mmCIF file of C-alpha atoms in Angstrom:
data_model
loop_
_atom_site.group_PDB
_atom_site.id
_atom_site.type_symbol
_atom_site.label_atom_id
_atom_site.label_comp_id
_atom_site.label_asym_id
_atom_site.label_seq_id
_atom_site.Cartn_x
_atom_site.Cartn_y
_atom_site.Cartn_z
ATOM 1 C CA UNK A 1 -11.646 31.981 -16.824
ATOM 2 C CA UNK A 2 -8.439 30.043 -15.948
ATOM 3 C CA UNK A 3 -9.334 29.735 -12.261
ATOM 4 C CA UNK A 4 -12.855 28.402 -13.203
ATOM 5 C CA UNK A 5 -11.321 25.890 -15.439
ATOM 6 C CA UNK A 6 -9.047 24.705 -12.630
ATOM 7 C CA UNK A 7 -12.021 24.798 -10.346
ATOM 8 C CA UNK A 8 -14.676 22.862 -12.247
ATOM 9 C CA UNK A 9 -12.823 21.070 -14.853
ATOM 10 C CA UNK A 10 -15.445 18.858 -16.884
ATOM 11 C CA UNK A 11 -15.748 19.124 -20.702
ATOM 12 C CA UNK A 12 -14.394 22.022 -22.624
ATOM 13 C CA UNK A 13 -17.809 22.865 -24.068
ATOM 14 C CA UNK A 14 -19.636 22.997 -20.789
ATOM 15 C CA UNK A 15 -17.194 25.436 -19.231
ATOM 16 C CA UNK A 16 -16.911 27.300 -22.634
ATOM 17 C CA UNK A 17 -20.788 27.697 -22.555
ATOM 18 C CA UNK A 18 -20.400 29.467 -19.213
ATOM 19 C CA UNK A 19 -18.642 32.290 -20.681
ATOM 20 C CA UNK A 20 -20.781 32.065 -24.088
ATOM 21 C CA UNK A 21 -17.583 31.420 -26.115
ATOM 22 C CA UNK A 22 -17.314 29.089 -28.719
ATOM 23 C CA UNK A 23 -15.429 25.843 -27.788
ATOM 24 C CA UNK A 24 -12.474 25.921 -29.818
ATOM 25 C CA UNK A 25 -11.598 29.538 -29.194
ATOM 26 C CA UNK A 26 -12.050 28.894 -25.481
ATOM 27 C CA UNK A 27 -9.972 25.794 -25.267
ATOM 28 C CA UNK A 28 -7.191 27.648 -27.347
ATOM 29 C CA UNK A 29 -7.374 30.945 -25.118
ATOM 30 C CA UNK A 30 -7.068 28.714 -21.959
ATOM 31 C CA UNK A 31 -4.259 26.598 -22.849
ATOM 32 C CA UNK A 32 -2.167 29.637 -24.442
ATOM 33 C CA UNK A 33 -2.911 31.623 -21.046
ATOM 34 C CA UNK A 34 -1.833 28.314 -18.765
ATOM 35 C CA UNK A 35 1.517 27.667 -20.767
ATOM 36 C CA UNK A 36 2.379 31.144 -19.645
ATOM 37 C CA UNK A 37 1.010 31.387 -16.225
ATOM 38 C CA UNK A 38 1.603 27.846 -14.947
ATOM 39 C CA UNK A 39 5.352 28.238 -14.843
ATOM 40 C CA UNK A 40 5.282 31.597 -13.434
ATOM 41 C CA UNK A 41 2.897 30.252 -10.534
ATOM 42 C CA UNK A 42 5.008 27.218 -9.987
ATOM 43 C CA UNK A 43 8.228 29.381 -9.640
ATOM 44 C CA UNK A 44 6.665 31.924 -7.282
ATOM 45 C CA UNK A 45 4.676 29.664 -5.068
ATOM 46 C CA UNK A 46 6.428 26.306 -4.953
ATOM 47 C CA UNK A 47 10.205 26.850 -6.057
ATOM 48 C CA UNK A 48 10.600 29.962 -4.018
ATOM 49 C CA UNK A 49 9.649 27.880 -0.782
ATOM 50 C CA UNK A 50 12.601 25.956 -1.058
ATOM 51 C CA UNK A 51 14.995 28.790 -0.444
ATOM 52 C CA UNK A 52 12.495 30.771 1.851
ATOM 53 C CA UNK A 53 11.776 27.974 4.205
ATOM 54 C CA UNK A 54 15.181 26.310 4.574
ATOM 55 C CA UNK A 55 15.643 23.710 7.721
ATOM 56 C CA UNK A 56 17.302 26.308 9.668
ATOM 57 C CA UNK A 57 14.335 28.575 9.247
ATOM 58 C CA UNK A 58 11.989 25.917 10.176
ATOM 59 C CA UNK A 59 13.820 24.877 13.316
ATOM 60 C CA UNK A 60 14.182 28.244 14.731
ATOM 61 C CA UNK A 61 10.804 28.874 13.964
ATOM 62 C CA UNK A 62 9.632 25.861 15.747
ATOM 63 C CA UNK A 63 7.880 24.499 12.338
ATOM 64 C CA UNK A 64 9.383 21.177 12.282
ATOM 65 C CA UNK A 65 7.593 17.981 12.377
ATOM 66 C CA UNK A 66 6.519 16.988 15.839
ATOM 67 C CA UNK A 67 8.076 13.533 16.109
ATOM 68 C CA UNK A 68 10.752 13.692 13.561
ATOM 69 C CA UNK A 69 12.415 17.166 13.429
ATOM 70 C CA UNK A 70 15.360 15.984 11.449
ATOM 71 C CA UNK A 71 12.862 15.456 8.549
ATOM 72 C CA UNK A 72 13.289 18.116 5.874
ATOM 73 C CA UNK A 73 10.055 17.009 4.006
ATOM 74 C CA UNK A 74 7.295 14.232 3.627
ATOM 75 C CA UNK A 75 6.768 12.567 0.321
ATOM 76 C CA UNK A 76 4.049 10.503 -1.279
ATOM 77 C CA UNK A 77 2.069 10.170 -4.599
ATOM 78 C CA UNK A 78 -1.190 11.512 -5.554
ATOM 79 C CA UNK A 79 -3.673 9.420 -7.790
ATOM 80 C CA UNK A 80 -6.031 10.869 -10.305
ATOM 81 C CA UNK A 81 -8.436 8.669 -12.486
ATOM 82 C CA UNK A 82 -7.625 9.134 -16.256
ATOM 83 C CA UNK A 83 -9.124 7.967 -19.561
ATOM 84 C CA UNK A 84 -7.985 4.334 -20.689
ATOM 85 C CA UNK A 85 -5.192 5.153 -23.176
ATOM 86 C CA UNK A 86 -5.417 4.160 -26.815
ATOM 87 C CA UNK A 87 -2.909 2.243 -28.472
ATOM 88 C CA UNK A 88 -1.825 -1.526 -27.676
ATOM 89 C CA UNK A 89 -2.415 -3.478 -24.613
ATOM 90 C CA UNK A 90 0.907 -2.985 -23.266
ATOM 91 C CA UNK A 91 0.515 0.762 -23.189
ATOM 92 C CA UNK A 92 -2.903 0.432 -21.622
ATOM 93 C CA UNK A 93 -1.679 -1.856 -18.985
ATOM 94 C CA UNK A 94 0.926 0.694 -17.923
ATOM 95 C CA UNK A 95 -1.702 2.962 -16.573
ATOM 96 C CA UNK A 96 -3.699 0.665 -14.693
ATOM 97 C CA UNK A 97 -3.459 0.676 -11.099
ATOM 98 C CA UNK A 98 -4.106 -2.826 -9.518
ATOM 99 C CA UNK A 99 -4.662 -0.998 -6.116
ATOM 100 C CA UNK A 100 -7.439 1.152 -7.153
ATOM 101 C CA UNK A 101 -8.520 -0.845 -10.094
ATOM 102 C CA UNK A 102 -8.376 1.933 -12.720
ATOM 103 C CA UNK A 103 -6.196 3.901 -14.923
ATOM 104 C CA UNK A 104 -4.690 6.646 -13.453
ATOM 105 C CA UNK A 105 -1.816 9.109 -13.292
ATOM 106 C CA UNK A 106 0.478 9.336 -10.427
ATOM 107 C CA UNK A 107 2.422 12.494 -9.263
ATOM 108 C CA UNK A 108 5.127 12.571 -6.516
ATOM 109 C CA UNK A 109 4.665 15.354 -4.109
ATOM 110 C CA UNK A 110 6.933 16.678 -1.338
ATOM 111 C CA UNK A 111 5.756 18.738 1.226
ATOM 112 C CA UNK A 112 7.460 20.812 3.897
ATOM 113 C CA UNK A 113 6.333 20.599 7.736
ATOM 114 C CA UNK A 114 4.595 23.992 7.226
ATOM 115 C CA UNK A 115 2.194 22.432 4.841
ATOM 116 C CA UNK A 116 3.842 23.829 1.612
ATOM 117 C CA UNK A 117 4.641 21.780 -1.310
ATOM 118 C CA UNK A 118 8.411 22.112 -2.549
ATOM 119 C CA UNK A 119 8.403 19.963 -5.714
ATOM 120 C CA UNK A 120 6.049 17.802 -7.780
ATOM 121 C CA UNK A 121 7.155 15.516 -10.380
ATOM 122 C CA UNK A 122 5.854 15.057 -14.046
ATOM 123 C CA UNK A 123 2.895 12.372 -13.943
ATOM 124 C CA UNK A 124 3.517 8.585 -14.209
ATOM 125 C CA UNK A 125 1.528 5.686 -15.487
ATOM 126 C CA UNK A 126 -0.462 4.208 -12.583
ATOM 127 C CA UNK A 127 1.563 0.875 -12.799
ATOM 128 C CA UNK A 128 4.704 2.831 -12.027
ATOM 129 C CA UNK A 129 5.933 1.836 -8.438
ATOM 130 C CA UNK A 130 6.172 4.649 -5.889
ATOM 131 C CA UNK A 131 9.600 3.967 -4.790
ATOM 132 C CA UNK A 132 10.705 3.968 -8.557
ATOM 133 C CA UNK A 133 9.263 7.482 -9.057
ATOM 134 C CA UNK A 134 11.330 8.679 -6.001
ATOM 135 C CA UNK A 135 14.519 6.974 -7.511
ATOM 136 C CA UNK A 136 13.587 8.679 -10.882
ATOM 137 C CA UNK A 137 13.448 12.162 -8.973
ATOM 138 C CA UNK A 138 16.722 11.274 -6.837
ATOM 139 C CA UNK A 139 18.586 14.698 -8.134
ATOM 140 C CA UNK A 140 16.070 16.593 -6.442
ATOM 141 C CA UNK A 141 16.050 14.453 -3.042
ATOM 142 C CA UNK A 142 19.668 14.381 -2.932
ATOM 143 C CA UNK A 143 19.966 18.287 -3.513
ATOM 144 C CA UNK A 144 17.400 19.424 -1.191
ATOM 145 C CA UNK A 145 18.050 16.868 1.852
ATOM 146 C CA UNK A 146 21.865 17.741 1.855
ATOM 147 C CA UNK A 147 22.720 19.829 4.830
ATOM 148 C CA UNK A 148 23.941 23.387 4.247
ATOM 149 C CA UNK A 149 27.434 24.399 6.157
ATOM 150 C CA UNK A 150 25.160 26.347 8.354
ATOM 151 C CA UNK A 151 22.777 23.750 9.105
ATOM 152 C CA UNK A 152 25.585 21.067 10.333
ATOM 153 C CA UNK A 153 25.701 23.053 13.414
ATOM 154 C CA UNK A 154 22.048 22.374 13.968
ATOM 155 C CA UNK A 155 21.083 19.614 16.701
ATOM 156 C CA UNK A 156 20.289 16.295 14.930
ATOM 157 C CA UNK A 157 19.476 13.258 16.805
ATOM 158 C CA UNK A 158 16.848 11.534 14.590
ATOM 159 C CA UNK A 159 17.065 7.901 12.984
ATOM 160 C CA UNK A 160 19.841 7.128 10.431
ATOM 161 C CA UNK A 161 22.047 10.048 11.292
ATOM 162 C CA UNK A 162 25.008 7.925 11.603
ATOM 163 C CA UNK A 163 24.414 6.630 8.135
ATOM 164 C CA UNK A 164 23.701 9.725 6.592
ATOM 165 C CA UNK A 165 25.384 12.520 8.579
ATOM 166 C CA UNK A 166 25.200 15.119 5.967
ATOM 167 C CA UNK A 167 21.799 14.805 5.034
ATOM 168 C CA UNK A 168 18.415 15.538 6.663
ATOM 169 C CA UNK A 169 15.614 12.957 6.493
ATOM 170 C CA UNK A 170 12.533 12.464 4.220
ATOM 171 C CA UNK A 171 9.341 10.753 5.642
ATOM 172 C CA UNK A 172 7.679 8.252 3.405
ATOM 173 C CA UNK A 173 5.355 5.087 3.909
ATOM 174 C CA UNK A 174 5.975 1.309 3.824
ATOM 175 C CA UNK A 175 6.602 1.490 -0.093
ATOM 176 C CA UNK A 176 9.786 3.008 0.232
ATOM 177 C CA UNK A 177 11.545 0.870 2.883
ATOM 178 C CA UNK A 178 14.360 0.003 0.322
ATOM 179 C CA UNK A 179 15.466 3.579 0.094
ATOM 180 C CA UNK A 180 17.559 3.441 3.302
ATOM 181 C CA UNK A 181 20.760 2.379 1.444
ATOM 182 C CA UNK A 182 20.723 5.639 -0.599
ATOM 183 C CA UNK A 183 18.677 8.103 1.147
ATOM 184 C CA UNK A 184 18.021 8.968 4.733
ATOM 185 C CA UNK A 185 14.463 7.866 4.434
ATOM 186 C CA UNK A 186 12.400 7.261 7.588
ATOM 187 C CA UNK A 187 9.664 4.740 6.861
ATOM 188 C CA UNK A 188 7.290 2.505 8.974
ATOM 189 C CA UNK A 189 7.729 -1.104 9.934
ATOM 190 C CA UNK A 190 6.104 -3.823 7.932
ATOM 191 C CA UNK A 191 4.639 -6.793 9.470
ATOM 192 C CA UNK A 192 6.219 -10.011 8.502
ATOM 193 C CA UNK A 193 4.531 -13.099 7.522
ATOM 194 C CA UNK A 194 3.318 -15.031 10.466
ATOM 195 C CA UNK A 195 5.115 -12.447 13.040
ATOM 196 C CA UNK A 196 3.510 -9.290 14.818
ATOM 197 C CA UNK A 197 4.944 -6.351 15.108
ATOM 198 C CA UNK A 198 6.520 -5.175 18.448
ATOM 199 C CA UNK A 199 5.060 -2.734 20.718
ATOM 200 C CA UNK A 200 8.019 -0.501 20.155
ATOM 201 C CA UNK A 201 7.694 -0.803 16.260
ATOM 202 C CA UNK A 202 3.714 0.001 16.365
ATOM 203 C CA UNK A 203 4.585 3.033 18.275
ATOM 204 C CA UNK A 204 7.324 4.074 15.857
ATOM 205 C CA UNK A 205 4.964 3.550 13.027
ATOM 206 C CA UNK A 206 2.112 5.786 14.900
ATOM 207 C CA UNK A 207 4.607 8.398 15.288
ATOM 208 C CA UNK A 208 5.446 8.473 11.620
ATOM 209 C CA UNK A 209 1.903 8.381 10.521
ATOM 210 C CA UNK A 210 1.309 11.486 12.891
ATOM 211 C CA UNK A 211 3.773 13.454 11.109
ATOM 212 C CA UNK A 212 2.978 12.210 7.670
ATOM 213 C CA UNK A 213 -0.859 12.974 7.823
ATOM 214 C CA UNK A 214 0.287 16.440 6.800
ATOM 215 C CA UNK A 215 0.685 15.062 3.151
ATOM 216 C CA UNK A 216 -2.751 13.549 3.109
ATOM 217 C CA UNK A 217 -4.261 16.812 4.590
ATOM 218 C CA UNK A 218 -2.194 18.695 1.521
ATOM 219 C CA UNK A 219 -3.591 16.344 -0.840
ATOM 220 C CA UNK A 220 -7.102 16.880 0.400
ATOM 221 C CA UNK A 221 -6.804 20.529 0.122
ATOM 222 C CA UNK A 222 -5.578 20.208 -3.345
ATOM 223 C CA UNK A 223 -8.414 18.411 -4.383
ATOM 224 C CA UNK A 224 -11.123 20.165 -2.369
ATOM 225 C CA UNK A 225 -10.063 23.315 -4.189
ATOM 226 C CA UNK A 226 -9.565 22.021 -7.613
ATOM 227 C CA UNK A 227 -11.848 19.483 -9.508
ATOM 228 C CA UNK A 228 -8.629 19.528 -12.129
ATOM 229 C CA UNK A 229 -7.080 17.286 -9.669
ATOM 230 C CA UNK A 230 -9.991 15.250 -8.265
ATOM 231 C CA UNK A 231 -12.327 14.496 -10.808
ATOM 232 C CA UNK A 232 -11.478 11.899 -13.858
ATOM 233 C CA UNK A 233 -8.912 13.649 -16.032
ATOM 234 C CA UNK A 234 -10.477 13.411 -19.758
ATOM 235 C CA UNK A 235 -8.275 15.772 -21.362
ATOM 236 C CA UNK A 236 -4.945 15.697 -23.469
ATOM 237 C CA UNK A 237 -2.501 14.047 -21.164
ATOM 238 C CA UNK A 238 0.257 16.314 -22.325
ATOM 239 C CA UNK A 239 -1.215 19.304 -20.677
ATOM 240 C CA UNK A 240 -1.522 17.386 -17.547
ATOM 241 C CA UNK A 241 1.720 18.426 -15.700
ATOM 242 C CA UNK A 242 0.833 22.142 -16.704
ATOM 243 C CA UNK A 243 -2.455 22.090 -15.033
ATOM 244 C CA UNK A 244 -1.428 20.086 -12.070
ATOM 245 C CA UNK A 245 1.566 22.228 -11.129
ATOM 246 C CA UNK A 246 -0.635 25.555 -11.356
ATOM 247 C CA UNK A 247 -2.975 23.798 -8.843
ATOM 248 C CA UNK A 248 -0.239 22.900 -6.542
ATOM 249 C CA UNK A 249 1.190 26.526 -6.799
ATOM 250 C CA UNK A 250 -2.257 27.817 -6.255
ATOM 251 C CA UNK A 251 -2.896 25.414 -3.218
ATOM 252 C CA UNK A 252 0.320 26.825 -1.633
ATOM 253 C CA UNK A 253 -0.998 30.124 -1.649
ATOM 254 C CA UNK A 254 -4.165 29.251 -0.157
ATOM 255 C CA UNK A 255 -2.336 27.177 2.579
ATOM 256 C CA UNK A 256 -0.330 30.255 3.410
ATOM 257 C CA UNK A 257 -3.512 32.218 4.218
ATOM 258 C CA UNK A 258 -5.531 29.164 5.753
ATOM 259 C CA UNK A 259 -3.208 26.338 7.273
ATOM 260 C CA UNK A 260 -3.953 22.834 6.864
ATOM 261 C CA UNK A 261 -6.485 21.081 8.981
ATOM 262 C CA UNK A 262 -7.406 17.445 9.738
ATOM 263 C CA UNK A 263 -10.541 17.925 7.733
ATOM 264 C CA UNK A 264 -8.459 18.200 4.731
ATOM 265 C CA UNK A 265 -7.170 14.635 5.099
ATOM 266 C CA UNK A 266 -10.626 13.525 5.501
ATOM 267 C CA UNK A 267 -11.885 15.009 2.385
ATOM 268 C CA UNK A 268 -8.925 13.367 0.508
ATOM 269 C CA UNK A 269 -10.024 9.816 1.508
ATOM 270 C CA UNK A 270 -13.444 10.574 0.225
ATOM 271 C CA UNK A 271 -12.030 10.555 -3.320
ATOM 272 C CA UNK A 272 -11.097 7.026 -2.989
#
């Protein structure tokens, strides 16, 4: 029943009717089960990936990013439409995304080069800047980008190694450029007003995009498997993180069986 809820989402009464259970009883049963199983799934299939797939393991296994092997993971945010919040205008505006022209939730997800998620944050209002979400999650990033004593012996000729010799890199998009002072963040070049990018800068952007496409592929798999993460979220926002984390964990399990493909990224773009 729980998997059906994640797979099809929709209204409680519609899903409850599939199992011929009264709506209130069905909702209470699913929420009670989710409160127990979601933390377990997240710990087993997401948190465990941190220790199992260290940078050393990925390097020795040839599973690093192709162009930037010094990157520990790639980070980006997901977007999901939500109901317009009740309350005063200020609260409503906080969830409105000017980019997508709708009210939505944002969640930052970090992906290893083998396609497995190793962290996702709590959800944020749609107006929250991506870089601010990253900064709010700085404890995770500082801890998991830090090289272990064994990893300091590994070759590292990537960008920003002089500025951050004790840290692995994180791949991010243009919205994260200001992170370089505090994190070893590899980001694309932005075109300045009245100036074109040089050929070298364009090539650098292409290399970063080639490695970061993994994140879009992962988000595409997540949205394809679980309507809970792709359809408009109409349920209680207080339960969103619980459901989302369960979906991320189950997607990790699915990716271990069936690795990500470019079609997954195409599917993700179809949702926007």
